[in-house]
Amino acid sequence: MAMQINDSKEQQHPPHPGASNGLEAKTSQHQVKIPDALRETLVSSDLAWSHANEASNDFRSDTYTKPSMPMLEAIIATSLGDGDTDEDVATRSLEEYIADLVGHEASLLVASGTMGNQVAHQAALKTPPYSILADARGHFHTFECGGASYLTGASVRQVFPSNGHHLTLEDVKREATLRESIYEIPTRVISLENTLNGTIMPLSDVRAISEWAHAQDPPIHLHLDGARVWEAVVAGAFTLREIGAYFDSIQLCFTKGVGAPLGSIVTGSSTYIKRARWSRKFLGGGMRATGLIAASARVAVDDVFFGGKMKAAQEKAKYASDLWQQLGGKLAVPTETNIVWFDLEASGLTYEDFYPLAKRFDLKFRDLQLGRLVFHYQISQGALDRLGDFFRAVLH
């Protein structure tokens, strides 16, 4: 029997202030006001913002959400100052808000997660030669067009985790280059990712790597690609402040999971963010009315992340992975957050058995990474039920 989960259109309520899952709001929620008559007109209209129909069956990625009506209301009511010259009120408010959430001094709004990672690495790397040490599966060097090497000239040292799950201090120490001879490329940045492919890197391993990196001479900059760090927090692994304490910089994406239409943010020290502004400008990221981005991003964080909607998406992912296994299917890795990895070959399936059939059940999959399904807060109960029917069809 299908698990009954609230449809994406149902009202979600903020968590109780006394909750201990790391989702306590650090400041009051951002309040925006538009005239009641305008709100009534928007709600009664057939605007694309008024529903999530196109996203309700889309398992390609958690970036395929639809911006919501509260985001549109926030955009209508936002400030329209110049973001390039740091004059926009809503943008400054968001940057202060996110910096405080992770316990950093400052932050910088950027156009995308890719730009955020490139800005972060560029701001951390000063005098070549230098190298970046990263998990071999990391997003920034496998799905961002090789930008780190192209833009900074850095060599990327790709490390495969010995435990098959996440990097440990032993992995990092084995592959890091600490010597500065004329034949070698010193490690100047360690770039971690959490979550990575939906799996959580434990805080204890983050702490060990951070303490070791910062004890080196010179200290090694520790960056977090935290595009989906929201998911790890929702899963109860740690709080944003707990993870933030161990990193010199963090990139958080507003379009993955939390559902904003665009934007990411880079956090760090005030001195570091000053350098990051130059990097952003160099990459063409100096934007004008950035309040349009900041307003919807703030709603995404407050309404989706703090509002408990991401937890429901993780519950759907866990239900789907459990059902797949109950029907005889095999997983490539255990489901820890919102991403499910099916092992098609071990399940006795081919590409042709799986992907073409999805369309018959009105389900949207993507084959860029075989066997991957991503759940987000706008996946509907109806789509979840059809997904179960699809599993039964392909596995029997």
Tab-separated table of C-alpha atoms in Angstrom:
chain	number	residue	atom	x	y	z
A	1	MET	CA	0.000	0.000	0.000
A	2	ALA	CA	1.362	3.404	-0.943
A	3	MET	CA	2.634	5.632	1.821
A	4	GLN	CA	0.336	8.618	2.327
A	5	ILE	CA	2.349	11.826	2.271
A	6	ASN	CA	1.057	15.375	2.043
A	7	ASP	CA	0.792	16.614	-1.520
A	8	SER	CA	3.090	19.483	-2.411
A	9	LYS	CA	0.177	21.931	-2.529
A	10	GLU	CA	-0.829	21.389	1.092
A	11	GLN	CA	0.079	23.954	3.728
A	12	GLN	CA	3.241	23.175	5.691
A	13	HIS	CA	3.864	24.587	9.141
A	14	PRO	CA	7.126	25.870	10.605
A	15	PRO	CA	8.888	23.602	13.101
A	16	HIS	CA	8.251	24.149	16.804
A	17	PRO	CA	10.747	26.675	18.192
A	18	GLY	CA	11.943	24.122	20.712
A	19	ALA	CA	12.861	21.500	18.123
A	20	SER	CA	16.392	20.084	18.281
A	21	ASN	CA	16.881	19.116	14.635
A	22	GLY	CA	19.015	22.128	13.752
A	23	LEU	CA	16.147	23.887	11.983
A	24	GLU	CA	15.520	26.603	14.530
A	25	ALA	CA	15.304	29.955	12.769
A	26	LYS	CA	18.067	32.246	14.002
A	27	THR	CA	16.163	35.402	13.155
A	28	SER	CA	12.524	36.221	12.551
A	29	GLN	CA	11.163	35.233	9.179
A	30	HIS	CA	11.404	37.827	6.445
A	31	GLN	CA	8.111	39.680	6.198
A	32	VAL	CA	6.959	41.129	2.886
A	33	LYS	CA	3.709	42.972	2.297
A	34	ILE	CA	1.746	43.567	-0.858
A	35	PRO	CA	-1.783	45.008	-1.066
A	36	ASP	CA	-4.508	42.477	-0.257
A	37	ALA	CA	-6.282	43.208	-3.536
A	38	LEU	CA	-3.136	42.404	-5.488
A	39	ARG	CA	-2.626	39.208	-3.531
A	40	GLU	CA	-6.186	38.111	-4.275
A	41	THR	CA	-5.639	38.806	-7.966
A	42	LEU	CA	-2.456	36.763	-8.005
A	43	VAL	CA	-3.988	33.827	-6.153
A	44	SER	CA	-7.045	33.739	-8.419
A	45	SER	CA	-4.980	34.005	-11.611
A	46	ASP	CA	-3.589	31.198	-13.728
A	47	LEU	CA	0.007	32.369	-13.394
A	48	ALA	CA	2.724	29.738	-13.656
A	49	TRP	CA	3.702	30.706	-10.102
A	50	SER	CA	0.323	29.521	-8.771
A	51	HIS	CA	0.956	25.784	-9.156
A	52	ALA	CA	3.732	23.201	-9.341
A	53	ASN	CA	2.172	20.903	-11.922
A	54	GLU	CA	5.250	20.647	-14.147
A	55	ALA	CA	7.467	19.807	-11.176
A	56	SER	CA	5.131	17.347	-9.456
A	57	ASN	CA	6.409	14.337	-11.432
A	58	ASP	CA	9.958	15.527	-12.140
A	59	PHE	CA	12.641	13.303	-10.623
A	60	ARG	CA	15.510	14.613	-12.769
A	61	SER	CA	16.893	16.887	-10.060
A	62	ASP	CA	15.825	19.013	-7.105
A	63	THR	CA	16.539	22.036	-9.303
A	64	TYR	CA	13.378	21.268	-11.294
A	65	THR	CA	11.063	22.845	-8.754
A	66	LYS	CA	8.731	25.701	-9.654
A	67	PRO	CA	9.050	29.046	-7.857
A	68	SER	CA	6.091	29.559	-5.551
A	69	MET	CA	3.488	32.277	-5.144
A	70	PRO	CA	5.068	33.495	-1.871
A	71	MET	CA	8.300	33.970	-3.814
A	72	LEU	CA	6.485	36.068	-6.404
A	73	GLU	CA	4.915	38.175	-3.661
A	74	ALA	CA	8.358	38.697	-2.138
A	75	ILE	CA	9.770	39.745	-5.515
A	76	ILE	CA	6.958	42.262	-6.011
A	77	ALA	CA	7.618	43.799	-2.596
A	78	THR	CA	11.431	43.701	-2.685
A	79	SER	CA	13.974	46.496	-2.839
A	80	LEU	CA	15.585	47.310	-6.195
A	81	GLY	CA	19.007	48.652	-5.277
A	82	ASP	CA	22.202	47.981	-7.192
A	83	GLY	CA	23.807	44.723	-6.094
A	84	ASP	CA	27.130	45.340	-7.815
A	85	THR	CA	27.774	48.378	-5.629
A	86	ASP	CA	26.281	46.711	-2.534
A	87	GLU	CA	23.342	49.123	-2.300
A	88	ASP	CA	20.401	46.701	-2.238
A	89	VAL	CA	18.659	46.343	1.117
A	90	ALA	CA	17.144	42.893	0.527
A	91	THR	CA	20.459	41.515	-0.736
A	92	ARG	CA	22.414	42.837	2.243
A	93	SER	CA	19.765	41.424	4.577
A	94	LEU	CA	19.988	37.977	2.964
A	95	GLU	CA	23.787	38.000	3.049
A	96	GLU	CA	23.795	38.891	6.746
A	97	TYR	CA	21.130	36.275	7.438
A	98	ILE	CA	22.947	33.373	5.759
A	99	ALA	CA	26.329	34.373	7.209
A	100	ASP	CA	24.770	34.290	10.661
A	101	LEU	CA	23.135	30.904	10.030
A	102	VAL	CA	26.528	29.288	9.311
A	103	GLY	CA	28.457	31.379	11.845
A	104	HIS	CA	30.604	33.271	9.341
A	105	GLU	CA	31.357	36.990	9.224
A	106	ALA	CA	30.045	37.773	5.759
A	107	SER	CA	28.609	36.329	2.564
A	108	LEU	CA	28.184	37.179	-1.091
A	109	LEU	CA	25.199	36.530	-3.365
A	110	VAL	CA	26.117	34.960	-6.718
A	111	ALA	CA	24.136	33.846	-9.754
A	112	SER	CA	24.563	30.071	-9.436
A	113	GLY	CA	26.235	27.253	-7.569
A	114	THR	CA	28.818	26.870	-10.336
A	115	MET	CA	29.719	30.549	-10.047
A	116	GLY	CA	29.786	30.194	-6.256
A	117	ASN	CA	32.346	27.386	-6.312
A	118	GLN	CA	34.511	29.132	-8.880
A	119	VAL	CA	34.384	32.412	-6.943
A	120	ALA	CA	35.214	30.575	-3.721
A	121	HIS	CA	38.224	28.754	-5.150
A	122	GLN	CA	39.528	31.790	-6.994
A	123	ALA	CA	39.314	33.948	-3.869
A	124	ALA	CA	41.227	31.344	-1.834
A	125	LEU	CA	44.063	30.799	-4.344
A	126	LYS	CA	46.627	33.559	-4.420
A	127	THR	CA	50.110	32.799	-5.776
A	128	PRO	CA	50.691	29.795	-8.069
A	129	PRO	CA	51.689	27.037	-8.203
A	130	TYR	CA	48.767	25.633	-6.276
A	131	SER	CA	46.455	22.646	-6.263
A	132	ILE	CA	42.982	21.782	-4.995
A	133	LEU	CA	42.418	18.437	-3.305
A	134	ALA	CA	38.894	17.058	-3.713
A	135	ASP	CA	36.786	13.919	-3.749
A	136	ALA	CA	37.051	12.356	-7.212
A	137	ARG	CA	33.251	12.362	-7.438
A	138	GLY	CA	32.943	16.053	-6.554
A	139	HIS	CA	30.527	18.208	-8.505
A	140	PHE	CA	32.797	21.217	-9.004
A	141	HIS	CA	35.291	19.337	-11.194
A	142	THR	CA	32.999	16.761	-12.819
A	143	PHE	CA	29.954	18.892	-13.728
A	144	GLU	CA	31.221	22.477	-13.870
A	145	CYS	CA	33.160	22.394	-17.145
A	146	GLY	CA	36.564	22.175	-15.465
A	147	GLY	CA	36.166	25.759	-14.330
A	148	ALA	CA	38.558	25.580	-11.382
A	149	SER	CA	41.500	24.605	-13.593
A	150	TYR	CA	40.422	26.792	-16.510
A	151	LEU	CA	39.930	29.960	-14.469
A	152	THR	CA	42.639	29.653	-11.808
A	153	GLY	CA	45.206	27.356	-13.398
A	154	ALA	CA	44.964	25.096	-10.361
A	155	SER	CA	45.688	21.398	-10.599
A	156	VAL	CA	42.860	19.327	-9.091
A	157	ARG	CA	44.053	16.293	-7.128
A	158	GLN	CA	41.154	13.832	-7.255
A	159	VAL	CA	40.968	11.436	-4.308
A	160	PHE	CA	38.847	8.302	-4.153
A	161	PRO	CA	37.564	7.640	-0.621
A	162	SER	CA	39.047	4.435	0.742
A	163	ASN	CA	35.754	3.591	2.487
A	164	GLY	CA	33.750	4.096	-0.711
A	165	HIS	CA	31.513	6.656	0.993
A	166	HIS	CA	33.319	9.848	2.022
A	167	LEU	CA	36.815	11.255	2.381
A	168	THR	CA	38.597	10.745	5.689
A	169	LEU	CA	41.651	12.433	7.158
A	170	GLU	CA	43.745	9.420	6.142
A	171	ASP	CA	42.643	9.890	2.513
A	172	VAL	CA	43.517	13.576	2.616
A	173	LYS	CA	46.908	13.094	4.286
A	174	ARG	CA	47.809	10.381	1.781
A	175	GLU	CA	47.149	12.614	-1.243
A	176	ALA	CA	47.917	16.145	-0.042
A	177	THR	CA	51.143	17.799	-1.166
A	178	LEU	CA	52.763	19.723	1.673
A	179	ARG	CA	56.286	20.106	0.294
A	180	GLU	CA	57.202	23.190	-1.728
A	181	SER	CA	59.969	21.891	-3.951
A	182	ILE	CA	60.192	23.172	-7.520
A	183	TYR	CA	58.873	19.806	-8.756
A	184	GLU	CA	55.589	19.738	-6.847
A	185	ILE	CA	52.269	21.544	-6.641
A	186	PRO	CA	51.396	22.396	-3.019
A	187	THR	CA	47.855	21.775	-1.796
A	188	ARG	CA	46.389	25.191	-1.007
A	189	VAL	CA	42.676	24.309	-0.947
A	190	ILE	CA	40.802	21.222	0.211
A	191	SER	CA	37.340	21.284	-1.350
A	192	LEU	CA	34.784	18.981	0.262
A	193	GLU	CA	31.157	18.382	-0.691
A	194	ASN	CA	28.301	17.649	1.695
A	195	THR	CA	25.980	16.138	0.744
A	196	LEU	CA	27.721	14.369	-2.154
A	197	ASN	CA	25.443	12.343	-4.416
A	198	GLY	CA	22.930	12.406	-1.585
A	199	THR	CA	25.269	10.911	1.027
A	200	ILE	CA	26.332	12.665	4.218
A	201	MET	CA	29.919	13.219	5.275
A	202	PRO	CA	29.961	12.795	9.071
A	203	LEU	CA	30.812	15.854	11.140
A	204	SER	CA	33.574	13.932	12.946
A	205	ASP	CA	35.473	13.455	9.682
A	206	VAL	CA	34.928	17.079	8.703
A	207	ARG	CA	36.322	18.143	12.067
A	208	ALA	CA	39.412	15.935	11.726
A	209	ILE	CA	40.220	17.220	8.233
A	210	SER	CA	39.623	20.822	9.275
A	211	GLU	CA	41.879	20.664	12.320
A	212	TRP	CA	44.667	19.031	10.307
A	213	ALA	CA	44.355	21.454	7.367
A	214	HIS	CA	44.440	24.523	9.569
A	215	ALA	CA	47.467	23.194	11.504
A	216	GLN	CA	49.635	23.183	8.371
A	217	ASP	CA	52.134	25.932	7.544
A	218	PRO	CA	50.737	27.746	5.702
A	219	PRO	CA	47.203	26.714	6.706
A	220	ILE	CA	45.222	24.991	3.942
A	221	HIS	CA	41.957	26.714	3.016
A	222	LEU	CA	38.970	24.421	3.556
A	223	HIS	CA	36.011	25.010	1.239
A	224	LEU	CA	32.616	23.323	1.342
A	225	ASP	CA	30.504	22.836	-1.732
A	226	GLY	CA	27.343	22.913	0.349
A	227	ALA	CA	24.888	23.155	-2.519
A	228	ARG	CA	22.835	20.471	-0.752
A	229	VAL	CA	24.092	20.937	2.798
A	230	TRP	CA	20.471	21.816	3.603
A	231	GLU	CA	19.634	18.132	3.119
A	232	ALA	CA	22.225	16.970	5.648
A	233	VAL	CA	20.849	19.412	8.220
A	234	VAL	CA	17.288	18.265	7.566
A	235	ALA	CA	18.432	14.648	8.007
A	236	GLY	CA	19.718	15.564	11.481
A	237	ALA	CA	23.458	15.160	10.797
A	238	PHE	CA	24.398	18.581	12.200
A	239	THR	CA	23.284	22.211	12.245
A	240	LEU	CA	24.428	24.879	9.809
A	241	ARG	CA	26.490	26.504	12.555
A	242	GLU	CA	28.110	23.214	13.511
A	243	ILE	CA	29.263	22.504	9.962
A	244	GLY	CA	30.134	26.152	9.332
A	245	ALA	CA	32.603	26.220	12.215
A	246	TYR	CA	35.062	23.980	10.340
A	247	PHE	CA	35.168	25.717	6.953
A	248	ASP	CA	36.833	28.872	5.684
A	249	SER	CA	34.233	29.207	2.929
A	250	ILE	CA	30.909	27.608	2.030
A	251	GLN	CA	28.794	27.722	-1.113
A	252	LEU	CA	25.065	27.165	-0.519
A	253	CYS	CA	22.642	26.873	-3.424
A	254	PHE	CA	19.147	28.374	-3.296
A	255	THR	CA	17.811	26.310	-6.222
A	256	LYS	CA	18.675	22.798	-4.993
A	257	GLY	CA	16.040	21.479	-2.660
A	258	VAL	CA	14.897	24.820	-1.243
A	259	GLY	CA	13.333	25.777	-4.566
A	260	ALA	CA	14.299	29.364	-5.401
A	261	PRO	CA	14.344	30.274	-9.113
A	262	LEU	CA	18.038	31.218	-9.092
A	263	GLY	CA	20.985	32.158	-6.936
A	264	SER	CA	23.629	30.809	-4.573
A	265	ILE	CA	25.718	32.369	-1.834
A	266	VAL	CA	29.339	32.155	-0.667
A	267	THR	CA	30.193	32.661	3.000
A	268	GLY	CA	33.463	33.341	4.809
A	269	SER	CA	35.444	35.982	6.674
A	270	SER	CA	35.006	39.645	5.806
A	271	THR	CA	38.496	39.755	4.276
A	272	TYR	CA	37.812	36.669	2.200
A	273	ILE	CA	34.448	37.954	0.929
A	274	LYS	CA	36.146	41.193	-0.132
A	275	ARG	CA	38.398	39.107	-2.399
A	276	ALA	CA	35.391	37.088	-3.531
A	277	ARG	CA	33.724	40.282	-4.790
A	278	TRP	CA	36.594	40.749	-7.231
A	279	SER	CA	36.222	37.156	-8.391
A	280	ARG	CA	32.480	37.578	-8.870
A	281	LYS	CA	33.026	40.732	-10.917
A	282	PHE	CA	35.656	39.003	-13.054
A	283	LEU	CA	33.173	36.204	-13.854
A	284	GLY	CA	30.463	38.641	-14.938
A	285	GLY	CA	28.477	38.271	-11.737
A	286	GLY	CA	28.068	41.959	-10.961
A	287	MET	CA	24.278	42.368	-11.093
A	288	ARG	CA	21.920	45.283	-10.659
A	289	ALA	CA	18.523	44.749	-8.998
A	290	THR	CA	19.659	41.729	-6.976
A	291	GLY	CA	16.714	42.117	-4.619
A	292	LEU	CA	14.775	40.078	-7.196
A	293	ILE	CA	17.072	37.143	-6.446
A	294	ALA	CA	17.461	37.773	-2.734
A	295	ALA	CA	13.741	38.073	-2.022
A	296	SER	CA	12.832	34.684	-3.476
A	297	ALA	CA	15.913	33.058	-1.919
A	298	ARG	CA	14.887	34.298	1.519
A	299	VAL	CA	11.416	32.813	1.093
A	300	ALA	CA	12.965	29.544	-0.065
A	301	VAL	CA	15.073	29.271	3.085
A	302	ASP	CA	12.311	30.312	5.477
A	303	ASP	CA	9.369	28.533	3.863
A	304	VAL	CA	10.930	25.363	2.451
A	305	PHE	CA	14.001	24.707	4.621
A	306	PHE	CA	12.761	26.001	7.965
A	307	GLY	CA	9.168	25.168	7.019
A	308	GLY	CA	9.750	21.407	7.110
A	309	LYS	CA	8.997	20.707	3.460
A	310	MET	CA	12.385	19.187	2.688
A	311	LYS	CA	11.894	16.556	5.368
A	312	ALA	CA	8.749	15.374	3.581
A	313	ALA	CA	10.778	14.992	0.373
A	314	GLN	CA	13.350	12.864	2.175
A	315	GLU	CA	10.556	10.687	3.542
A	316	LYS	CA	9.306	10.138	0.000
A	317	ALA	CA	12.804	9.178	-1.122
A	318	LYS	CA	13.137	6.688	1.734
A	319	TYR	CA	9.716	5.222	0.962
A	320	ALA	CA	10.641	4.794	-2.704
A	321	SER	CA	13.990	3.153	-1.951
A	322	ASP	CA	12.380	0.797	0.572
A	323	LEU	CA	9.664	-0.178	-1.898
A	324	TRP	CA	12.242	-0.779	-4.638
A	325	GLN	CA	14.100	-3.194	-2.374
A	326	GLN	CA	10.928	-4.912	-1.190
A	327	LEU	CA	10.126	-5.658	-4.830
A	328	GLY	CA	13.546	-7.201	-5.387
A	329	GLY	CA	15.466	-4.215	-6.702
A	330	LYS	CA	18.985	-3.355	-5.575
A	331	LEU	CA	20.417	-0.006	-4.520
A	332	ALA	CA	23.858	1.251	-5.511
A	333	VAL	CA	24.161	3.080	-2.164
A	334	PRO	CA	21.854	3.423	0.851
A	335	THR	CA	19.402	6.335	0.709
A	336	GLU	CA	20.462	8.974	3.248
A	337	THR	CA	18.698	12.130	2.062
A	338	ASN	CA	16.685	13.024	-1.047
A	339	ILE	CA	18.624	11.136	-3.750
A	340	VAL	CA	18.012	7.474	-4.558
A	341	TRP	CA	20.534	5.425	-6.540
A	342	PHE	CA	19.192	2.257	-8.171
A	343	ASP	CA	21.666	-0.410	-9.260
A	344	LEU	CA	19.999	-1.338	-12.531
A	345	GLU	CA	22.445	-4.088	-13.476
A	346	ALA	CA	22.236	-5.783	-10.069
A	347	SER	CA	18.449	-5.492	-10.317
A	348	GLY	CA	18.506	-7.406	-13.610
A	349	LEU	CA	17.572	-4.371	-15.684
A	350	THR	CA	19.008	-2.655	-18.725
A	351	TYR	CA	18.721	0.969	-19.791
A	352	GLU	CA	15.945	-0.018	-22.204
A	353	ASP	CA	14.023	-1.788	-19.433
A	354	PHE	CA	14.011	1.299	-17.248
A	355	TYR	CA	14.081	4.704	-18.918
A	356	PRO	CA	11.705	4.358	-21.895
A	357	LEU	CA	8.992	2.867	-19.663
A	358	ALA	CA	8.985	5.876	-17.322
A	359	LYS	CA	7.141	7.989	-19.875
A	360	ARG	CA	4.213	5.551	-19.876
A	361	PHE	CA	3.741	6.330	-16.178
A	362	ASP	CA	4.063	10.099	-16.710
A	363	LEU	CA	7.358	10.271	-14.822
A	364	LYS	CA	10.335	12.450	-15.749
A	365	PHE	CA	13.757	10.806	-15.325
A	366	ARG	CA	17.207	11.845	-16.547
A	367	ASP	CA	19.924	9.457	-17.679
A	368	LEU	CA	22.900	11.753	-17.140
A	369	GLN	CA	23.737	9.647	-14.085
A	370	LEU	CA	22.240	6.186	-14.527
A	371	GLY	CA	19.900	4.967	-11.817
A	372	ARG	CA	19.554	8.318	-10.043
A	373	LEU	CA	16.203	9.720	-8.920
A	374	VAL	CA	16.017	12.992	-6.997
A	375	PHE	CA	13.107	13.934	-4.744
A	376	HIS	CA	12.033	17.459	-3.908
A	377	TYR	CA	9.220	19.066	-1.948
A	378	GLN	CA	6.925	19.483	-4.970
A	379	ILE	CA	6.790	15.765	-5.866
A	380	SER	CA	3.095	14.926	-5.508
A	381	GLN	CA	1.390	11.941	-3.914
A	382	GLY	CA	0.047	10.997	-7.332
A	383	ALA	CA	3.544	10.893	-8.805
A	384	LEU	CA	4.744	8.823	-5.864
A	385	ASP	CA	1.929	6.333	-6.433
A	386	ARG	CA	2.756	6.095	-10.160
A	387	LEU	CA	6.407	5.599	-9.266
A	388	GLY	CA	5.392	2.571	-7.216
A	389	ASP	CA	3.405	1.210	-10.166
A	390	PHE	CA	6.444	1.789	-12.384
A	391	PHE	CA	8.651	-0.185	-9.969
A	392	ARG	CA	6.220	-3.106	-10.065
A	393	ALA	CA	6.150	-3.033	-13.853
A	394	VAL	CA	9.918	-3.067	-14.351
A	395	LEU	CA	10.774	-5.512	-11.569
A	396	HIS	CA	8.110	-8.136	-12.369
